[in-house]
Amino acid sequence: MIILFSTLHRGHAPATEFFRGERVACFETPARAEFVVEALRERGHEIRAPEDDSGAVLATVHTPRYLAFLETAWAQWVALDPANAERQPFPSVWPVRSLRNDVEPSNFTGRLGLYSMDNGSPLDGGTWAAAKAGADAATSAATLLTHGARGVFCATRPPGHHAGADFMGGYCFVNSAAVGAQALLNRGCQRVAILDVDYHHGNGTQSIFYERPDVLFVSIHGDPRTEYPFYLGHADETGSGAGHGFNLNLPLAAGASSDLWFEALETACARIVAHGADALVVSLGLDTYADDPISTFRLQSADFTRLGARLRRLALPTLFVLEGGYAASELGRNAANVAEGFEQG
Ligand code: SP5
Ligand code: ZN
């Protein structure tokens, strides 16, 4: 399988996040992508750099004011105080119900909160370049798939599926899976399906396509009643307007077994087949792994091979995008198992 990887991800190195009132080392580390790309290289996959410039597609997935903020956020932060170059900003105030989000504050903290869903996504000097490279990988993968590749794997970070049209969150800034789906449509696909298997619901991806019938969104994830991102991902969210019926959430209770997870995968695959999709985007979170430090599902490494093989049976050009997964040293094996299952499936 062709693997798309950019070293620009290294410039996004979030230092800490909040946990029970303390700051702890951020779970979303540069080492994650390095483990993944090394394991894929060792198993004989071809590693390439992204080629396409995703700029035009990005501008249709995200809002202009959000992209403008993201591109310049670090420079704005450092302009406040040169010492900020050595520390990473966190939002501390958000426009929740009854507060206005239509007027962009000129204050940096005001803007950071406006464009954030949580305080768990620290910005770094290379965040924009890393996230843009992830989107470039997604559009490059779409190009390769529409020229006959059967599967392409974007070994990119930061992840993207929590990022909405105009906000970051959950370690995500740019929604690469959404960019990939839109690029596939732009390159001639009629109907695309996105299957999100990250432990956490892909609220950003769902919201971007919620009113559209051309992109089916299907997600298997921890029940948002108890699991992040808490405020989206329930089974009764089925799409709205023209998109009614084109959103399928399959929440599972925290601690759910692999058997239950693969049962949900069958339901998801049946819905993708019924959609008549001509291409598939997989938001590949590996945080369903039993030893993931922040999640509670119980997939074993061999289950990732089974996942890859099952997806191959859909017989669709398939764009894999790395999302979450925090058992860093085991991510390589689990990612490579998905790719191998898919190729040998
Ligand atoms: C892409 C992705 O997987 N984003 C996940 C963001 C989750 N952010 C909240 C992390 C909460 C960590 N809780 C630690 C519990 C340890 N027992
Ligand atoms: Zn996740």
CSV table of N, CA, C and O in Angstrom, one decimal, residues 47-124:
chain,number,residue,atom,x,y,z
A,47,ILE,N,6.8,4.4,1.2
A,47,ILE,CA,6.5,5.7,1.9
A,47,ILE,C,6.8,6.8,0.9
A,47,ILE,O,7.8,6.9,0.3
A,48,ARG,N,5.8,7.7,0.7
A,48,ARG,CA,5.9,8.9,-0.1
A,48,ARG,C,5.5,10.1,0.6
A,48,ARG,O,4.7,10.1,1.5
A,49,ALA,N,6.0,11.3,0.1
A,49,ALA,CA,5.5,12.6,0.7
A,49,ALA,C,4.3,13.0,-0.1
A,49,ALA,O,4.1,12.7,-1.3
A,50,PRO,N,3.4,13.7,0.6
A,50,PRO,CA,2.2,14.2,-0.2
A,50,PRO,C,2.6,15.2,-1.3
A,50,PRO,O,3.6,15.9,-1.2
A,51,GLU,N,1.8,15.2,-2.4
A,51,GLU,CA,2.2,16.1,-3.5
A,51,GLU,C,1.2,17.2,-3.7
A,51,GLU,O,1.5,18.3,-4.1
A,52,ASP,N,-0.1,16.9,-3.6
A,52,ASP,CA,-1.1,17.9,-3.9
A,52,ASP,C,-1.1,19.0,-2.9
A,52,ASP,O,-0.8,18.8,-1.7
A,53,ASP,N,-1.5,20.2,-3.4
A,53,ASP,CA,-1.8,21.3,-2.4
A,53,ASP,C,-3.3,21.3,-2.2
A,53,ASP,O,-4.1,21.5,-3.0
A,54,SER,N,-3.6,21.0,-0.9
A,54,SER,CA,-5.0,20.9,-0.5
A,54,SER,C,-5.8,22.2,-0.3
A,54,SER,O,-6.9,22.2,0.0
A,55,GLY,N,-5.1,23.3,-0.6
A,55,GLY,CA,-5.6,24.6,-0.2
A,55,GLY,C,-7.1,24.9,-0.7
A,55,GLY,O,-7.9,25.3,0.1
A,56,ALA,N,-7.3,24.6,-2.0
A,56,ALA,CA,-8.7,24.8,-2.5
A,56,ALA,C,-9.8,24.0,-1.9
A,56,ALA,O,-10.9,24.5,-1.6
A,57,VAL,N,-9.4,22.7,-1.6
A,57,VAL,CA,-10.4,21.8,-0.9
A,57,VAL,C,-10.6,22.2,0.5
A,57,VAL,O,-11.7,22.3,1.1
A,58,LEU,N,-9.5,22.6,1.2
A,58,LEU,CA,-9.6,23.0,2.6
A,58,LEU,C,-10.5,24.2,2.8
A,58,LEU,O,-11.3,24.3,3.7
A,59,ALA,N,-10.5,25.1,1.8
A,59,ALA,CA,-11.4,26.3,1.9
A,59,ALA,C,-12.8,26.0,1.7
A,59,ALA,O,-13.7,26.8,2.0
A,60,THR,N,-13.2,24.7,1.2
A,60,THR,CA,-14.6,24.4,1.2
A,60,THR,C,-15.0,23.5,2.4
A,60,THR,O,-16.2,23.4,2.6
A,61,VAL,N,-14.0,23.0,3.1
A,61,VAL,CA,-14.3,22.2,4.3
A,61,VAL,C,-14.4,23.1,5.6
A,61,VAL,O,-15.2,22.9,6.5
A,62,HIS,N,-13.4,24.0,5.7
A,62,HIS,CA,-13.3,24.9,6.8
A,62,HIS,C,-13.7,26.4,6.4
A,62,HIS,O,-13.6,26.7,5.2
A,63,THR,N,-14.1,27.2,7.4
A,63,THR,CA,-14.5,28.5,7.1
A,63,THR,C,-13.3,29.4,6.9
A,63,THR,O,-12.2,29.1,7.5
A,64,PRO,N,-13.4,30.5,6.1
A,64,PRO,CA,-12.3,31.4,5.9
A,64,PRO,C,-11.7,31.9,7.2
A,64,PRO,O,-10.5,32.0,7.4
A,65,ARG,N,-12.6,32.3,8.1
A,65,ARG,CA,-12.1,33.0,9.3
A,65,ARG,C,-11.3,32.0,10.2
A,65,ARG,O,-10.3,32.4,10.9
A,66,TYR,N,-11.8,30.8,10.2
A,66,TYR,CA,-11.1,29.8,11.0
A,66,TYR,C,-9.7,29.5,10.4
A,66,TYR,O,-8.7,29.4,11.1
A,67,LEU,N,-9.7,29.3,9.1
A,67,LEU,CA,-8.4,29.0,8.5
A,67,LEU,C,-7.4,30.2,8.6
A,67,LEU,O,-6.2,29.9,8.9
A,68,ALA,N,-7.9,31.4,8.5
A,68,ALA,CA,-7.1,32.5,8.7
A,68,ALA,C,-6.5,32.6,10.1
A,68,ALA,O,-5.3,32.9,10.3
A,69,PHE,N,-7.3,32.2,11.1
A,69,PHE,CA,-6.8,32.2,12.5
A,69,PHE,C,-5.8,31.1,12.7
A,69,PHE,O,-4.7,31.4,13.2
A,70,LEU,N,-6.0,29.9,12.2
A,70,LEU,CA,-5.1,28.8,12.4
A,70,LEU,C,-3.8,29.0,11.8
A,70,LEU,O,-2.7,28.8,12.4
A,71,GLU,N,-3.8,29.6,10.6
A,71,GLU,CA,-2.5,29.9,9.9
A,71,GLU,C,-1.6,30.9,10.6
A,71,GLU,O,-0.4,30.8,10.5
A,72,THR,N,-2.3,31.8,11.3
A,72,THR,CA,-1.5,32.9,11.9
A,72,THR,C,-1.5,32.8,13.4
A,72,THR,O,-0.9,33.7,14.1
A,73,ALA,N,-2.1,31.8,14.0
A,73,ALA,CA,-2.3,31.8,15.5
A,73,ALA,C,-1.0,31.8,16.2
A,73,ALA,O,-0.9,32.6,17.2
A,74,TRP,N,0.0,31.1,15.8
A,74,TRP,CA,1.2,31.0,16.5
A,74,TRP,C,2.0,32.4,16.5
A,74,TRP,O,2.5,32.9,17.5
A,75,ALA,N,1.9,33.0,15.3
A,75,ALA,CA,2.6,34.3,15.2
A,75,ALA,C,1.9,35.3,16.1
A,75,ALA,O,2.5,36.2,16.7
A,76,GLN,N,0.6,35.2,16.1
A,76,GLN,CA,-0.2,36.2,17.0
A,76,GLN,C,0.2,36.0,18.5
A,76,GLN,O,0.3,36.9,19.3
A,77,TRP,N,0.3,34.7,18.8
A,77,TRP,CA,0.6,34.3,20.2
A,77,TRP,C,2.0,34.8,20.6
A,77,TRP,O,2.2,35.4,21.7
A,78,VAL,N,3.0,34.7,19.7
A,78,VAL,CA,4.3,35.1,20.0
A,78,VAL,C,4.4,36.6,20.0
A,78,VAL,O,5.2,37.2,20.8
A,79,ALA,N,3.6,37.2,19.2
A,79,ALA,CA,3.6,38.7,19.1
A,79,ALA,C,3.1,39.3,20.4
A,79,ALA,O,3.5,40.5,20.8
A,80,LEU,N,2.3,38.6,21.2
A,80,LEU,CA,1.9,39.1,22.5
A,80,LEU,C,3.0,39.3,23.5
A,80,LEU,O,3.0,40.1,24.3
A,81,ASP,N,4.0,38.4,23.4
A,81,ASP,CA,5.1,38.3,24.3
A,81,ASP,C,6.2,37.4,23.7
A,81,ASP,O,5.9,36.2,23.5
A,82,PRO,N,7.4,37.8,23.5
A,82,PRO,CA,8.4,36.9,22.9
A,82,PRO,C,8.6,35.7,23.7
A,82,PRO,O,8.9,34.6,23.1
A,83,ALA,N,8.4,35.7,25.0
A,83,ALA,CA,8.6,34.6,25.8
A,83,ALA,C,7.5,33.5,25.5
A,83,ALA,O,7.7,32.3,25.9
A,84,ASN,N,6.5,33.9,24.8
A,84,ASN,CA,5.4,32.9,24.5
A,84,ASN,C,6.0,31.8,23.5
A,84,ASN,O,5.4,30.7,23.4
A,85,ALA,N,7.1,32.1,22.8
A,85,ALA,CA,7.7,31.1,21.9
A,85,ALA,C,8.0,29.8,22.7
A,85,ALA,O,8.1,28.8,22.1
A,86,GLU,N,8.2,29.9,24.0
A,86,GLU,CA,8.6,28.8,24.8
A,86,GLU,C,7.4,28.2,25.5
A,86,GLU,O,7.6,27.3,26.4
A,87,ARG,N,6.2,28.6,25.3
A,87,ARG,CA,5.0,28.0,26.0
A,87,ARG,C,3.8,28.0,25.0
A,87,ARG,O,3.8,28.8,24.0
A,88,GLN,N,2.9,27.0,25.3
A,88,GLN,CA,1.8,26.8,24.3
A,88,GLN,C,0.5,27.3,24.9
A,88,GLN,O,0.3,27.1,26.1
A,89,PRO,N,-0.3,28.0,24.0
A,89,PRO,CA,-1.5,28.6,24.5
A,89,PRO,C,-2.7,27.6,24.7
A,89,PRO,O,-2.8,26.6,23.9
A,90,PHE,N,-3.5,27.8,25.7
A,90,PHE,CA,-4.7,27.1,25.9
A,90,PHE,C,-5.9,28.0,26.0
A,90,PHE,O,-5.7,29.1,26.6
A,91,PRO,N,-7.0,27.7,25.4
A,91,PRO,CA,-8.2,28.6,25.6
A,91,PRO,C,-8.7,28.5,27.0
A,91,PRO,O,-8.5,27.5,27.7
A,92,SER,N,-9.4,29.5,27.5
A,92,SER,CA,-9.9,29.5,28.8
A,92,SER,C,-11.3,30.1,28.9
A,92,SER,O,-11.9,30.2,29.9
A,93,VAL,N,-11.9,30.5,27.7
A,93,VAL,CA,-13.2,31.1,27.7
A,93,VAL,C,-13.9,30.7,26.3
A,93,VAL,O,-13.2,30.8,25.3
A,94,TRP,N,-15.1,30.3,26.4
A,94,TRP,CA,-15.8,29.8,25.2
A,94,TRP,C,-17.2,30.5,25.0
A,94,TRP,O,-17.9,30.7,26.0
A,95,PRO,N,-17.6,30.7,23.7
A,95,PRO,CA,-19.0,31.2,23.5
A,95,PRO,C,-20.0,30.1,23.6
A,95,PRO,O,-20.6,29.7,22.6
A,96,VAL,N,-20.3,29.7,24.8
A,96,VAL,CA,-21.4,28.7,24.9
A,96,VAL,C,-22.8,29.4,24.8
A,96,VAL,O,-22.9,30.6,24.5
A,97,ARG,N,-23.9,28.6,25.0
A,97,ARG,CA,-25.2,29.1,24.8
A,97,ARG,C,-25.4,30.5,25.4
A,97,ARG,O,-25.0,30.8,26.5
A,98,SER,N,-26.1,31.4,24.6
A,98,SER,CA,-26.4,32.8,24.9
A,98,SER,C,-25.3,33.8,24.6
A,98,SER,O,-25.5,35.0,24.6
A,99,LEU,N,-24.1,33.2,24.3
A,99,LEU,CA,-23.0,34.1,24.0
A,99,LEU,C,-22.8,34.2,22.4
A,99,LEU,O,-23.1,33.2,21.8
A,100,ARG,N,-22.3,35.3,21.9
A,100,ARG,CA,-22.2,35.5,20.5
A,100,ARG,C,-21.0,34.9,19.9
A,100,ARG,O,-19.9,35.0,20.5
A,101,ASN,N,-21.1,34.2,18.7
A,101,ASN,CA,-19.9,33.7,18.0
A,101,ASN,C,-19.8,34.3,16.7
A,101,ASN,O,-18.9,34.0,15.9
A,102,ASP,N,-20.6,35.3,16.4
A,102,ASP,CA,-20.5,36.0,15.0
A,102,ASP,C,-19.5,37.1,15.0
A,102,ASP,O,-19.1,37.5,13.9
A,103,VAL,N,-19.2,37.7,16.1
A,103,VAL,CA,-18.2,38.8,16.2
A,103,VAL,C,-16.9,38.2,16.6
A,103,VAL,O,-16.8,37.7,17.8
A,104,GLU,N,-15.9,38.3,15.8
A,104,GLU,CA,-14.6,37.8,16.2
A,104,GLU,C,-13.9,38.8,17.1
A,104,GLU,O,-13.6,39.9,16.7
A,105,PRO,N,-13.5,38.4,18.3
A,105,PRO,CA,-12.8,39.3,19.2
A,105,PRO,C,-11.4,39.6,18.6
A,105,PRO,O,-10.8,38.8,17.9
A,106,SER,N,-10.9,40.8,18.9
A,106,SER,CA,-9.5,41.1,18.4
A,106,SER,C,-8.5,40.5,19.4
A,106,SER,O,-7.4,40.3,19.1
A,107,ASN,N,-9.0,40.3,20.6
A,107,ASN,CA,-8.1,39.7,21.7
A,107,ASN,C,-7.8,38.2,21.3
A,107,ASN,O,-8.7,37.5,21.0
A,108,PHE,N,-6.5,37.8,21.5
A,108,PHE,CA,-6.1,36.5,21.1
A,108,PHE,C,-6.8,35.4,21.9
A,108,PHE,O,-7.3,34.4,21.3
A,109,THR,N,-6.9,35.6,23.2
A,109,THR,CA,-7.6,34.6,24.0
A,109,THR,C,-9.0,34.4,23.6
A,109,THR,O,-9.6,33.3,23.6
A,110,GLY,N,-9.6,35.6,23.3
A,110,GLY,CA,-11.0,35.6,22.8
A,110,GLY,C,-11.2,34.8,21.5
A,110,GLY,O,-12.1,34.0,21.4
A,111,ARG,N,-10.3,35.0,20.6
A,111,ARG,CA,-10.3,34.2,19.4
A,111,ARG,C,-10.0,32.8,19.5
A,111,ARG,O,-10.6,31.9,18.9
A,112,LEU,N,-9.1,32.5,20.4
A,112,LEU,CA,-8.7,31.1,20.6
A,112,LEU,C,-9.9,30.3,21.2
A,112,LEU,O,-10.1,29.1,20.8
A,113,GLY,N,-10.6,30.9,22.1
A,113,GLY,CA,-11.8,30.2,22.7
A,113,GLY,C,-12.9,30.1,21.6
A,113,GLY,O,-13.6,29.0,21.5
A,114,LEU,N,-13.1,31.1,20.8
A,114,LEU,CA,-14.1,31.1,19.8
A,114,LEU,C,-13.9,29.9,18.8
A,114,LEU,O,-14.8,29.3,18.4
A,115,TYR,N,-12.6,29.6,18.5
A,115,TYR,CA,-12.3,28.5,17.5
A,115,TYR,C,-11.9,27.2,18.2
A,115,TYR,O,-11.3,26.4,17.5
A,116,SER,N,-12.3,27.0,19.5
A,116,SER,CA,-11.9,25.8,20.2
A,116,SER,C,-13.1,25.1,20.8
A,116,SER,O,-14.0,25.8,21.3
A,117,MET,N,-13.2,23.8,20.8
A,117,MET,CA,-14.3,23.1,21.5
A,117,MET,C,-13.8,22.7,22.9
A,117,MET,O,-14.7,22.3,23.7
A,118,ASP,N,-12.5,22.6,23.1
A,118,ASP,CA,-12.0,22.2,24.5
A,118,ASP,C,-10.7,22.8,24.8
A,118,ASP,O,-10.2,23.6,24.0
A,119,ASN,N,-10.1,22.5,25.9
A,119,ASN,CA,-8.8,23.0,26.3
A,119,ASN,C,-7.8,21.9,26.1
A,119,ASN,O,-6.7,22.0,26.8
A,120,GLY,N,-8.0,21.0,25.3
A,120,GLY,CA,-7.2,19.8,25.2
A,120,GLY,C,-6.4,19.7,23.9
A,120,GLY,O,-5.9,18.7,23.5
A,121,SER,N,-6.2,20.9,23.2
A,121,SER,CA,-5.6,20.9,21.9
A,121,SER,C,-4.6,22.0,21.7
A,121,SER,O,-4.7,22.9,21.0
A,122,PRO,N,-3.5,21.8,22.5
A,122,PRO,CA,-2.5,22.9,22.5
A,122,PRO,C,-1.9,23.2,21.1
A,122,PRO,O,-1.6,22.3,20.4
A,123,LEU,N,-1.7,24.5,20.8
A,123,LEU,CA,-1.0,24.9,19.6
A,123,LEU,C,0.5,24.9,19.7
A,123,LEU,O,1.0,25.3,20.8
A,124,ASP,N,1.2,24.7,18.6
A,124,ASP,CA,2.6,24.8,18.6
A,124,ASP,C,3.1,25.6,17.4
A,124,ASP,O,2.2,25.8,16.5
